[in-house]
């Protein structure tokens, strides 16, 4: 059933919908807003985006803010010149537009999900079902998010379409591929760097590892089974590394290891490496897609102006309360 849903989801993403008999509106978002889930809440370059797709992002953003605030957020608070209420609606709108642009570009580029993508979606679903304690439990969790199985597969398909588009562009295929020298120019302008990062549970463990690395530069990083290893490629200040880690990295010579740097995850050793060209191209692609989304023609329907983030979240909480308590994922 998962594979059939995944294939159907991919087809819906890439083909214009045919007229179908409308069912009476229902679902969590309808109960919260009175807006039918299949209402075209906005269009992106002429592509209709149903209300349920937008409300998913709005629910996620409102939930995050409520978690950070420890309760009801102050919706009138300033958020960069906007009220928090307006800012959250805009953030959800940006996410919905970005997904629509992924789908649009996939169609324009002839990009479709492969058998490997569909198999990966099957595995993702199976893992989520297992973590939830069974398919019924997972479907109940989705229901509290305003989603059904097909909705969840559509969001999953967007992720895999993005990865497929990125792989095509990085390999030089299709209209989204960079011109010669474009990624290098982007990397220089953004100040991109690549680094090896070893993170240990304590500064003492990091210091012991550093002494071994300095005495034996040929030592394989895989020898450190008690730590987390990552190769990162990022731009300064983008949040990939902490300010302290970036400061330590900027002071290093090529292939030199830093002193232990305290982070939220533990103590890290960092080493600047030659820039990872593939990772730089992937970052370039992400920026290109964001620029396409920022310049997209977006038109919101009348229904969009009839709710605020505060009224949506209030209605959402009421609708969820009527469904009873949620079951945490084990």
Short mmCIF file of N, CA, C and O in Angstrom, two decimals, residues 74-165:
data_model
loop_
_atom_site.label_atom_id
_atom_site.label_comp_id
_atom_site.label_asym_id
_atom_site.label_seq_id
_atom_site.Cartn_x
_atom_site.Cartn_y
_atom_site.Cartn_z
N UNK A 74 3.00 35.40 22.45
CA UNK A 74 2.50 36.78 22.39
C UNK A 74 2.43 37.16 20.91
O UNK A 74 3.41 37.59 20.32
N UNK A 75 1.27 36.98 20.32
CA UNK A 75 1.13 37.17 18.88
C UNK A 75 1.33 38.61 18.45
O UNK A 75 1.57 38.88 17.26
N UNK A 76 1.26 39.55 19.39
CA UNK A 76 1.44 40.97 19.04
C UNK A 76 2.89 41.42 19.16
O UNK A 76 3.22 42.56 18.84
N UNK A 77 3.77 40.53 19.63
CA UNK A 77 5.18 40.88 19.81
C UNK A 77 5.84 41.25 18.49
O UNK A 77 5.44 40.77 17.42
N UNK A 78 6.85 42.12 18.57
CA UNK A 78 7.57 42.54 17.36
C UNK A 78 8.46 41.41 16.85
O UNK A 78 9.15 40.75 17.63
N UNK A 79 8.43 41.20 15.54
CA UNK A 79 9.27 40.19 14.91
C UNK A 79 9.84 40.78 13.64
O UNK A 79 9.34 40.55 12.54
N UNK A 80 10.87 41.59 13.79
CA UNK A 80 11.51 42.20 12.63
C UNK A 80 10.63 43.19 11.89
O UNK A 80 10.65 43.23 10.66
N UNK A 81 9.87 43.98 12.63
CA UNK A 81 9.02 44.96 11.99
C UNK A 81 7.60 44.48 11.72
O UNK A 81 6.74 45.25 11.30
N UNK A 82 7.33 43.21 11.95
CA UNK A 82 6.00 42.63 11.83
C UNK A 82 5.55 42.14 13.20
O UNK A 82 6.38 41.90 14.08
N UNK A 83 4.26 42.01 13.39
CA UNK A 83 3.82 41.30 14.59
C UNK A 83 4.19 39.84 14.43
O UNK A 83 4.35 39.34 13.31
N UNK A 84 4.32 39.16 15.55
CA UNK A 84 4.64 37.74 15.49
C UNK A 84 3.58 36.99 14.70
O UNK A 84 3.89 36.06 13.95
N UNK A 85 2.35 37.43 14.81
CA UNK A 85 1.25 36.79 14.09
C UNK A 85 1.47 36.86 12.58
O UNK A 85 1.41 35.85 11.86
N UNK A 86 1.77 38.06 12.08
CA UNK A 86 2.00 38.24 10.64
C UNK A 86 3.26 37.51 10.18
O UNK A 86 3.30 36.92 9.10
N UNK A 87 4.29 37.56 11.02
CA UNK A 87 5.55 36.90 10.68
C UNK A 87 5.36 35.40 10.50
O UNK A 87 5.87 34.80 9.55
N UNK A 88 4.59 34.78 11.40
CA UNK A 88 4.39 33.33 11.33
C UNK A 88 3.59 32.97 10.09
O UNK A 88 3.89 31.98 9.40
N UNK A 89 2.58 33.77 9.77
CA UNK A 89 1.82 33.49 8.55
C UNK A 89 2.72 33.59 7.32
O UNK A 89 2.63 32.78 6.40
N UNK A 90 3.62 34.58 7.31
CA UNK A 90 4.54 34.75 6.19
C UNK A 90 5.52 33.58 6.09
O UNK A 90 5.85 33.13 4.99
N UNK A 91 6.01 33.10 7.24
CA UNK A 91 6.95 31.98 7.24
C UNK A 91 6.30 30.73 6.67
O UNK A 91 6.90 30.00 5.88
N UNK A 92 5.06 30.47 7.08
CA UNK A 92 4.34 29.31 6.55
C UNK A 92 4.08 29.47 5.06
O UNK A 92 4.17 28.51 4.29
N UNK A 93 3.80 30.70 4.65
CA UNK A 93 3.57 30.97 3.23
C UNK A 93 4.84 30.69 2.43
O UNK A 93 4.79 30.07 1.36
N UNK A 94 5.98 31.11 2.96
CA UNK A 94 7.25 30.87 2.26
C UNK A 94 7.52 29.38 2.09
O UNK A 94 8.00 28.94 1.04
N UNK A 95 7.21 28.59 3.12
CA UNK A 95 7.43 27.15 3.04
C UNK A 95 6.52 26.53 1.99
O UNK A 95 6.95 25.67 1.20
N UNK A 96 5.25 26.96 1.97
CA UNK A 96 4.31 26.41 0.99
C UNK A 96 4.72 26.79 -0.43
O UNK A 96 4.62 25.98 -1.36
N UNK A 97 5.19 28.03 -0.60
CA UNK A 97 5.64 28.49 -1.92
C UNK A 97 6.86 27.69 -2.36
O UNK A 97 6.97 27.28 -3.53
N UNK A 98 7.78 27.46 -1.45
CA UNK A 98 9.00 26.72 -1.78
C UNK A 98 8.66 25.32 -2.28
O UNK A 98 9.21 24.84 -3.28
N UNK A 99 7.72 24.65 -1.61
CA UNK A 99 7.31 23.31 -2.05
C UNK A 99 6.67 23.36 -3.43
O UNK A 99 6.91 22.48 -4.27
N UNK A 100 5.84 24.38 -3.66
CA UNK A 100 5.20 24.51 -4.97
C UNK A 100 6.24 24.72 -6.07
O UNK A 100 6.10 24.20 -7.19
N UNK A 101 7.29 25.47 -5.77
CA UNK A 101 8.35 25.72 -6.75
C UNK A 101 9.13 24.43 -7.02
O UNK A 101 9.53 24.16 -8.17
N UNK A 102 9.37 23.62 -6.00
CA UNK A 102 10.01 22.31 -6.21
C UNK A 102 9.20 21.51 -7.22
O UNK A 102 9.74 20.94 -8.18
N UNK A 103 7.89 21.45 -6.99
CA UNK A 103 7.02 20.66 -7.86
C UNK A 103 7.00 21.24 -9.28
O UNK A 103 7.03 20.49 -10.27
N UNK A 104 6.97 22.57 -9.38
CA UNK A 104 6.97 23.22 -10.69
C UNK A 104 8.26 22.92 -11.45
O UNK A 104 8.22 22.56 -12.64
N UNK A 105 9.39 23.07 -10.77
CA UNK A 105 10.66 22.84 -11.43
C UNK A 105 10.85 21.37 -11.81
O UNK A 105 11.44 21.06 -12.84
N UNK A 106 10.34 20.48 -10.97
CA UNK A 106 10.42 19.06 -11.32
C UNK A 106 9.66 18.79 -12.61
O UNK A 106 10.14 18.06 -13.49
N UNK A 107 8.50 19.41 -12.75
CA UNK A 107 7.72 19.23 -13.97
C UNK A 107 8.44 19.83 -15.17
O UNK A 107 8.52 19.20 -16.23
N UNK A 108 8.98 21.03 -15.01
CA UNK A 108 9.67 21.69 -16.12
C UNK A 108 10.93 20.93 -16.54
O UNK A 108 11.29 20.92 -17.73
N UNK A 109 11.59 20.30 -15.57
CA UNK A 109 12.83 19.59 -15.86
C UNK A 109 12.61 18.12 -16.23
O UNK A 109 13.58 17.39 -16.49
N UNK A 110 11.35 17.69 -16.23
CA UNK A 110 11.10 16.28 -16.50
C UNK A 110 11.66 15.38 -15.44
O UNK A 110 12.07 14.24 -15.70
N UNK A 111 11.67 15.86 -14.21
CA UNK A 111 12.26 15.12 -13.10
C UNK A 111 11.16 14.33 -12.38
O UNK A 111 10.16 14.90 -11.95
N UNK A 112 11.33 13.03 -12.28
CA UNK A 112 10.34 12.18 -11.62
C UNK A 112 11.04 11.33 -10.56
O UNK A 112 12.26 11.12 -10.61
N UNK A 113 10.26 10.85 -9.63
CA UNK A 113 10.80 9.98 -8.60
C UNK A 113 11.17 8.63 -9.21
O UNK A 113 10.43 8.08 -10.02
N UNK A 114 12.32 8.12 -8.81
CA UNK A 114 12.80 6.85 -9.33
C UNK A 114 12.31 5.70 -8.44
O UNK A 114 11.76 5.91 -7.36
N UNK A 115 12.54 4.49 -8.92
CA UNK A 115 12.20 3.31 -8.11
C UNK A 115 12.96 3.34 -6.79
O UNK A 115 12.43 2.94 -5.74
N UNK A 116 14.20 3.83 -6.82
CA UNK A 116 14.99 3.92 -5.58
C UNK A 116 14.37 4.93 -4.62
O UNK A 116 14.35 4.73 -3.40
N UNK A 117 13.86 6.04 -5.16
CA UNK A 117 13.20 7.04 -4.31
C UNK A 117 11.96 6.45 -3.65
O UNK A 117 11.71 6.64 -2.45
N UNK A 118 11.15 5.74 -4.45
CA UNK A 118 9.94 5.14 -3.91
C UNK A 118 10.26 4.09 -2.86
O UNK A 118 9.56 3.98 -1.84
N UNK A 119 11.33 3.34 -3.07
CA UNK A 119 11.75 2.35 -2.07
C UNK A 119 12.19 3.04 -0.79
O UNK A 119 11.90 2.57 0.32
N UNK A 120 12.88 4.18 -0.94
CA UNK A 120 13.30 4.94 0.24
C UNK A 120 12.10 5.50 0.99
O UNK A 120 12.07 5.52 2.24
N UNK A 121 11.08 5.93 0.25
CA UNK A 121 9.86 6.41 0.89
C UNK A 121 9.17 5.28 1.65
O UNK A 121 8.62 5.49 2.74
N UNK A 122 9.18 4.08 1.08
CA UNK A 122 8.63 2.91 1.77
C UNK A 122 9.37 2.68 3.10
O UNK A 122 8.76 2.41 4.13
N UNK A 123 10.69 2.78 3.05
CA UNK A 123 11.49 2.54 4.26
C UNK A 123 11.21 3.63 5.30
O UNK A 123 11.12 3.35 6.50
N UNK A 124 11.09 4.87 4.83
CA UNK A 124 10.78 5.97 5.75
C UNK A 124 9.46 5.71 6.46
O UNK A 124 9.33 5.88 7.68
N UNK A 125 8.46 5.32 5.67
CA UNK A 125 7.14 5.07 6.25
C UNK A 125 7.21 3.93 7.28
O UNK A 125 6.65 4.04 8.38
N UNK A 126 7.90 2.86 6.92
CA UNK A 126 8.00 1.71 7.83
C UNK A 126 8.68 2.12 9.14
O UNK A 126 8.26 1.68 10.22
N UNK A 127 9.71 2.97 9.05
CA UNK A 127 10.41 3.42 10.26
C UNK A 127 9.49 4.27 11.13
O UNK A 127 9.48 4.15 12.37
N UNK A 128 8.71 5.14 10.50
CA UNK A 128 7.80 5.99 11.26
C UNK A 128 6.69 5.17 11.91
O UNK A 128 6.29 5.43 13.06
N UNK A 129 6.20 4.19 11.18
CA UNK A 129 5.18 3.29 11.75
C UNK A 129 5.75 2.54 12.95
O UNK A 129 5.10 2.41 13.99
N UNK A 130 6.97 2.06 12.80
CA UNK A 130 7.61 1.31 13.89
C UNK A 130 7.79 2.20 15.12
O UNK A 130 7.49 1.80 16.25
N UNK A 131 8.28 3.43 14.91
CA UNK A 131 8.51 4.34 16.03
C UNK A 131 7.21 4.73 16.74
O UNK A 131 7.20 5.00 17.94
N UNK A 132 6.12 4.77 15.96
CA UNK A 132 4.83 5.15 16.54
C UNK A 132 4.15 4.00 17.27
O UNK A 132 3.20 4.21 18.02
N UNK A 133 4.64 2.78 17.05
CA UNK A 133 4.03 1.63 17.70
C UNK A 133 2.99 0.92 16.86
O UNK A 133 2.15 0.20 17.39
N UNK A 134 3.03 1.13 15.55
CA UNK A 134 2.07 0.47 14.67
C UNK A 134 1.42 1.45 13.72
O UNK A 134 1.45 2.67 13.93
N UNK A 135 0.84 0.91 12.63
CA UNK A 135 0.28 1.79 11.61
C UNK A 135 -0.92 2.58 12.11
O UNK A 135 -1.06 3.76 11.81
N UNK A 136 -1.79 1.95 12.91
CA UNK A 136 -2.94 2.67 13.43
C UNK A 136 -2.50 3.84 14.31
O UNK A 136 -3.06 4.94 14.23
N UNK A 137 -1.48 3.60 15.13
CA UNK A 137 -0.98 4.66 16.01
C UNK A 137 -0.36 5.78 15.19
O UNK A 137 -0.52 6.97 15.49
N UNK A 138 0.37 5.41 14.12
CA UNK A 138 0.99 6.44 13.30
C UNK A 138 -0.05 7.25 12.53
O UNK A 138 0.05 8.48 12.44
N UNK A 139 -1.07 6.59 12.02
CA UNK A 139 -2.14 7.32 11.33
C UNK A 139 -2.86 8.26 12.28
O UNK A 139 -3.28 9.36 11.89
N UNK A 140 -2.99 7.85 13.55
CA UNK A 140 -3.61 8.72 14.55
C UNK A 140 -2.75 9.96 14.81
O UNK A 140 -3.26 11.07 14.97
N UNK A 141 -1.41 9.75 14.83
CA UNK A 141 -0.51 10.89 15.00
C UNK A 141 -0.60 11.84 13.80
O UNK A 141 -0.62 13.06 13.96
N UNK A 142 -0.65 11.29 12.61
CA UNK A 142 -0.80 12.12 11.42
C UNK A 142 -2.11 12.90 11.47
O UNK A 142 -2.15 14.09 11.11
N UNK A 143 -3.16 12.25 11.93
CA UNK A 143 -4.46 12.90 12.01
C UNK A 143 -4.41 14.11 12.92
O UNK A 143 -5.03 15.15 12.64
N UNK A 144 -3.64 14.02 14.00
CA UNK A 144 -3.51 15.17 14.91
C UNK A 144 -2.68 16.28 14.28
O UNK A 144 -2.67 17.41 14.77
N UNK A 145 -1.94 15.96 13.22
CA UNK A 145 -1.22 16.98 12.46
C UNK A 145 -2.03 17.49 11.27
O UNK A 145 -1.55 18.31 10.49
N UNK A 146 -3.25 16.98 11.13
CA UNK A 146 -4.10 17.39 10.02
C UNK A 146 -3.79 16.68 8.72
O UNK A 146 -4.18 17.15 7.65
N UNK A 147 -3.11 15.54 8.80
CA UNK A 147 -2.68 14.82 7.60
C UNK A 147 -3.30 13.43 7.56
O UNK A 147 -3.62 12.84 8.59
N UNK A 148 -3.46 12.91 6.35
CA UNK A 148 -3.73 11.49 6.19
C UNK A 148 -2.52 10.87 5.51
O UNK A 148 -1.51 11.53 5.27
N UNK A 149 -2.60 9.59 5.20
CA UNK A 149 -1.45 8.89 4.63
C UNK A 149 -1.02 9.51 3.31
O UNK A 149 0.17 9.70 3.04
N UNK A 150 -1.98 9.84 2.44
CA UNK A 150 -1.64 10.41 1.14
C UNK A 150 -0.97 11.77 1.29
O UNK A 150 -0.01 12.10 0.58
N UNK A 151 -1.48 12.61 2.24
CA UNK A 151 -0.85 13.91 2.48
C UNK A 151 0.61 13.74 2.90
O UNK A 151 1.50 14.45 2.41
N UNK A 152 0.84 12.81 3.82
CA UNK A 152 2.21 12.58 4.30
C UNK A 152 3.12 12.15 3.16
O UNK A 152 4.28 12.57 3.08
N UNK A 153 2.60 11.32 2.25
CA UNK A 153 3.42 10.87 1.13
C UNK A 153 3.74 12.03 0.18
O UNK A 153 4.82 12.06 -0.42
N UNK A 154 2.83 12.98 0.05
CA UNK A 154 3.10 14.13 -0.82
C UNK A 154 4.24 14.98 -0.27
O UNK A 154 5.11 15.44 -1.01
N UNK A 155 4.25 15.18 1.05
CA UNK A 155 5.35 15.94 1.64
C UNK A 155 6.66 15.16 1.50
O UNK A 155 7.72 15.75 1.23
N UNK A 156 6.60 13.85 1.67
CA UNK A 156 7.79 13.03 1.47
C UNK A 156 8.28 13.11 0.03
O UNK A 156 9.48 13.21 -0.23
N UNK A 157 7.34 13.10 -0.91
CA UNK A 157 7.71 13.19 -2.32
C UNK A 157 8.40 14.50 -2.63
O UNK A 157 9.35 14.54 -3.43
N UNK A 158 7.95 15.60 -2.01
CA UNK A 158 8.62 16.89 -2.21
C UNK A 158 10.09 16.81 -1.82
O UNK A 158 10.97 17.34 -2.51
N UNK A 159 10.37 16.17 -0.69
CA UNK A 159 11.75 16.03 -0.24
C UNK A 159 12.58 15.28 -1.27
O UNK A 159 13.70 15.73 -1.64
N UNK A 160 12.06 14.17 -1.75
CA UNK A 160 12.83 13.37 -2.70
C UNK A 160 12.93 14.05 -4.06
O UNK A 160 13.94 13.88 -4.77
N UNK A 161 11.91 14.81 -4.45
CA UNK A 161 12.01 15.57 -5.70
C UNK A 161 13.10 16.62 -5.60
O UNK A 161 13.87 16.84 -6.55
N UNK A 162 13.19 17.27 -4.44
CA UNK A 162 14.26 18.26 -4.24
C UNK A 162 15.63 17.58 -4.38
O UNK A 162 16.52 18.10 -5.08
N UNK A 163 15.79 16.46 -3.73
CA UNK A 163 17.07 15.75 -3.81
C UNK A 163 17.38 15.33 -5.24
O UNK A 163 18.54 15.41 -5.69
N UNK A 164 16.36 14.90 -5.99
CA UNK A 164 16.56 14.49 -7.37
C UNK A 164 16.94 15.69 -8.24
O UNK A 164 17.85 15.61 -9.07
N UNK A 165 16.26 16.82 -8.07
CA UNK A 165 16.58 18.03 -8.82
C UNK A 165 18.00 18.49 -8.51
O UNK A 165 18.75 18.89 -9.42
#
